[in-house]
GROMACS .gro file of C-alpha atoms in nm:
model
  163
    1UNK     CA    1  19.517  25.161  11.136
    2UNK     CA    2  19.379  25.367  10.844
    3UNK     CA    3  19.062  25.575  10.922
    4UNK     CA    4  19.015  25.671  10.584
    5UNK     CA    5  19.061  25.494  10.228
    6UNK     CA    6  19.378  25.608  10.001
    7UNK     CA    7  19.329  25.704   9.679
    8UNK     CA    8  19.253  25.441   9.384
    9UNK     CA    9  19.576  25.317   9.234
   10UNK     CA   10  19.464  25.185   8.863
   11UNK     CA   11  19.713  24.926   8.726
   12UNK     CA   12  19.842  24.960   8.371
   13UNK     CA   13  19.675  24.779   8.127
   14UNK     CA   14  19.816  24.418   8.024
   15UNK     CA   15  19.958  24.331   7.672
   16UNK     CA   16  20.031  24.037   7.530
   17UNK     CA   17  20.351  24.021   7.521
   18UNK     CA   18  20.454  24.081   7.890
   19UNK     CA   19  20.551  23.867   8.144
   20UNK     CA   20  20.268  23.742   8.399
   21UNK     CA   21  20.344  23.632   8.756
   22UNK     CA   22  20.199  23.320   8.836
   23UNK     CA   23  20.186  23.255   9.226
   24UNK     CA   24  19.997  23.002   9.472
   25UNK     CA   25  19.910  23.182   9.785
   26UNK     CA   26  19.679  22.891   9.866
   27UNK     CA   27  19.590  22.588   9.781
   28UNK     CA   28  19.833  22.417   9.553
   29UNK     CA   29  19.656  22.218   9.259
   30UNK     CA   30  19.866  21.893   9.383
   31UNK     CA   31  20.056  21.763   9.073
   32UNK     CA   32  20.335  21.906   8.932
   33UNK     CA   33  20.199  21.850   8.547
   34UNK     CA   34  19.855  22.034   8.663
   35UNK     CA   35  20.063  22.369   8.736
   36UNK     CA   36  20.269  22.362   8.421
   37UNK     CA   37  19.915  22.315   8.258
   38UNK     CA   38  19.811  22.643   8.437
   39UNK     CA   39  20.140  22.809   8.364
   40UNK     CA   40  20.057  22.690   7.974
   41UNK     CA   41  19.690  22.851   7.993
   42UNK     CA   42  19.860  23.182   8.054
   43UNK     CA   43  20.080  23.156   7.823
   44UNK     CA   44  19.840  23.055   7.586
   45UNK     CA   45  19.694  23.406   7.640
   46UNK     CA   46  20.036  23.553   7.469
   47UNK     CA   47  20.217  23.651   7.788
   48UNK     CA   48  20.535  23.534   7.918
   49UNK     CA   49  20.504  23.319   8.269
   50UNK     CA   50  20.752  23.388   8.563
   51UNK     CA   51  20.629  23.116   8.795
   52UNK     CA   52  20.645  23.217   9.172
   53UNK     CA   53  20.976  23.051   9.341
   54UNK     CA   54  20.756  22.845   9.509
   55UNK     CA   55  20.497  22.785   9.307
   56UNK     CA   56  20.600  22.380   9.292
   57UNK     CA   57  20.696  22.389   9.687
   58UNK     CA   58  20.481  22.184   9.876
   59UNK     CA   59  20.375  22.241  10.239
   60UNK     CA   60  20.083  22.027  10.351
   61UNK     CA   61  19.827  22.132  10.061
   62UNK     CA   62  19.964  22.456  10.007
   63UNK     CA   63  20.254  22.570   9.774
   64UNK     CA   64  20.513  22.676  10.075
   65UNK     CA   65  20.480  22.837  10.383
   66UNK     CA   66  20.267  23.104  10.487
   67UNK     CA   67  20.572  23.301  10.452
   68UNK     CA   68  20.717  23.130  10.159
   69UNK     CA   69  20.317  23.178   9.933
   70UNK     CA   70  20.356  23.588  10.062
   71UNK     CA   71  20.748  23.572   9.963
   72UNK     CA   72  20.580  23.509   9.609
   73UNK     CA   73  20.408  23.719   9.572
   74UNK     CA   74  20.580  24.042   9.744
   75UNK     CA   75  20.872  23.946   9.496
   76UNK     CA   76  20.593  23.950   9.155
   77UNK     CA   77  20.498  24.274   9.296
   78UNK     CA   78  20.898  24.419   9.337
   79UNK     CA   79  20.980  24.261   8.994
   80UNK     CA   80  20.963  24.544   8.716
   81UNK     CA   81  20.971  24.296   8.455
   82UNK     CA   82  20.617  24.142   8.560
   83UNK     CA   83  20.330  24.348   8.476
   84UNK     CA   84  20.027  24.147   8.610
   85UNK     CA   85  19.990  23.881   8.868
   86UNK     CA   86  19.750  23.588   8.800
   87UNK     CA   87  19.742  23.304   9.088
   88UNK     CA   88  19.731  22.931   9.009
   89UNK     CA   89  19.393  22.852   9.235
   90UNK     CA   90  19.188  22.996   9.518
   91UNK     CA   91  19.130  22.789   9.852
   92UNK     CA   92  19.181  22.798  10.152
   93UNK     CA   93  19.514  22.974  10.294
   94UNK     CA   94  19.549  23.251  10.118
   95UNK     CA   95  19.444  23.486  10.433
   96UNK     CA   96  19.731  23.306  10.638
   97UNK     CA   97  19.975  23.557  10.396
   98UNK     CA   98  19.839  23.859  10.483
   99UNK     CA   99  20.051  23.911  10.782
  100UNK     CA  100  20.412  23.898  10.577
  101UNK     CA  101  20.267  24.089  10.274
  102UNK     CA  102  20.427  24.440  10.269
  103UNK     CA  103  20.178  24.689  10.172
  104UNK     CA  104  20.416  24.959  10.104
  105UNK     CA  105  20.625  24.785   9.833
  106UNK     CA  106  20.276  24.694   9.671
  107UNK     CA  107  20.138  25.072   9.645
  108UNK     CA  108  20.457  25.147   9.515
  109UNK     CA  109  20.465  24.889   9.274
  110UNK     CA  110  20.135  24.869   9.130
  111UNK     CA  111  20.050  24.585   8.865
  112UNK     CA  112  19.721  24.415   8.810
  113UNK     CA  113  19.650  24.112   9.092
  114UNK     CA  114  19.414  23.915   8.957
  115UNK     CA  115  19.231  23.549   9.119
  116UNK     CA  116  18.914  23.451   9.252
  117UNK     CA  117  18.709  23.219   9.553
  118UNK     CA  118  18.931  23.278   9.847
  119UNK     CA  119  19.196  23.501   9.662
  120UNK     CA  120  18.920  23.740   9.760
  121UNK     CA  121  19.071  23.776  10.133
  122UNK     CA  122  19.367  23.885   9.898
  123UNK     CA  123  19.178  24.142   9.678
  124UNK     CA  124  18.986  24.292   9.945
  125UNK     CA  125  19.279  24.411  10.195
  126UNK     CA  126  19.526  24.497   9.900
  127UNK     CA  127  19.274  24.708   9.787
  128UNK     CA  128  19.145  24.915  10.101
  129UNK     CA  129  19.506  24.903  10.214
  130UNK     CA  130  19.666  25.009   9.916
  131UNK     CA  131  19.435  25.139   9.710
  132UNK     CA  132  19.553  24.917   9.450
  133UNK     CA  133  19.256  24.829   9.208
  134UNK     CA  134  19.250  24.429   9.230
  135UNK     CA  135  19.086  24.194   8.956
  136UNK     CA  136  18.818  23.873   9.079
  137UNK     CA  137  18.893  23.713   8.762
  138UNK     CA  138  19.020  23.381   8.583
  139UNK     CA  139  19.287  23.180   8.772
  140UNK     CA  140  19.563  22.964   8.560
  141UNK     CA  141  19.432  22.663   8.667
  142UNK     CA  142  19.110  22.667   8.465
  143UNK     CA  143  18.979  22.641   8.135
  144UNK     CA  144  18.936  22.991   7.954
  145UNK     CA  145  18.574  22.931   7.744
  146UNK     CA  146  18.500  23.233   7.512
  147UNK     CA  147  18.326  23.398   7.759
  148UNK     CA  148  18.575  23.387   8.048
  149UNK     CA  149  18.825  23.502   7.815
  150UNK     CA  150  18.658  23.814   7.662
  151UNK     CA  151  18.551  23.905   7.974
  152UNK     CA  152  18.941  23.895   8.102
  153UNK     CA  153  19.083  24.090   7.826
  154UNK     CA  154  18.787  24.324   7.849
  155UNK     CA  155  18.892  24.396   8.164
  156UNK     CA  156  19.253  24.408   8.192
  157UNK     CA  157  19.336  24.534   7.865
  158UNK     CA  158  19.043  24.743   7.702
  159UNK     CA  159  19.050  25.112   7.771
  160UNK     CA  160  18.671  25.147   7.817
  161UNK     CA  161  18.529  25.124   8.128
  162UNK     CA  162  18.374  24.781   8.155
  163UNK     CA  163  17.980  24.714   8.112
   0.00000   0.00000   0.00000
């Protein structure tokens, strides 16, 4: 058990240009053409997708397993060639992962996480386990209005400290 917090771990900044993860550790959005659409809204954003391997698995509502949805993303977070991780949706489910996540590999591996509702049970652990900094932000599986989307890339990509 860790008494104490580890030091912040800040992600590199993202780029259009690189390659985004795009996993499901919860919910699954149901049809098939609804996650391309989400995989499409990221890359609409300039980056290259990588979708999860099971990303269009289906187990019950979710996308896989509890073991397959953390098999996602523990690979996005091994894989060099993906520099941020955005998931497809929040609900329910994504706390049933946190069991098979490996910790280590993501402190060692740090890359930008980045969902919202109950990716939150995600974000929160990562973070005080890891000291990864983790992103409540946009999912893929939602429409980016001006706002949203300044907001996003004034996060993850401007080197001021957002206001």
């Amino acid at each position: 058990m860790i008494t104490h917090s580890p030091p912040l771990i800040k992600p590199k900044r993202l780029e259009p240009g690189q390659t985004i993860g795009v996993v499901a550790p919860a919910y699954t959005v149901g049809e098939d053409d609804r996650i391309r659409a989400g995989v499409e809204t990221v890359e609409s954003l300039g980056f290259r997708v990588k979708p999860g391997q099971h990303l269009f698995r289906r187990h019950g509502y979710f996308a896989g397993t509890d073991q397959e949805r953390a098999a996602d993303l523990n690979a996005m977070f091994a894989d060099p060639d993906v520099a941020g991780i955005i998931c497809l949706r929040g609900g329910y489910g994504a706390s049933r992962t946190l069991p098979y996540l490996d910790f280590d590999l993501i402190r060692r591996n740090p890359k930008p996480l980045i969902g919202y509702s109950d990716i939150t049970t995600l974000l929160n652990p990562i973070q005080r386990l890891t000291g990864l900094v983790t992103f409540h932000g946009p999912i893929a599986d939602q429409v980016y209005t001006p706002y949203t989307l300044a907001q996003f890339w004034k996060v993850v990509q401007t080197p001021e400290t957002p206001t």
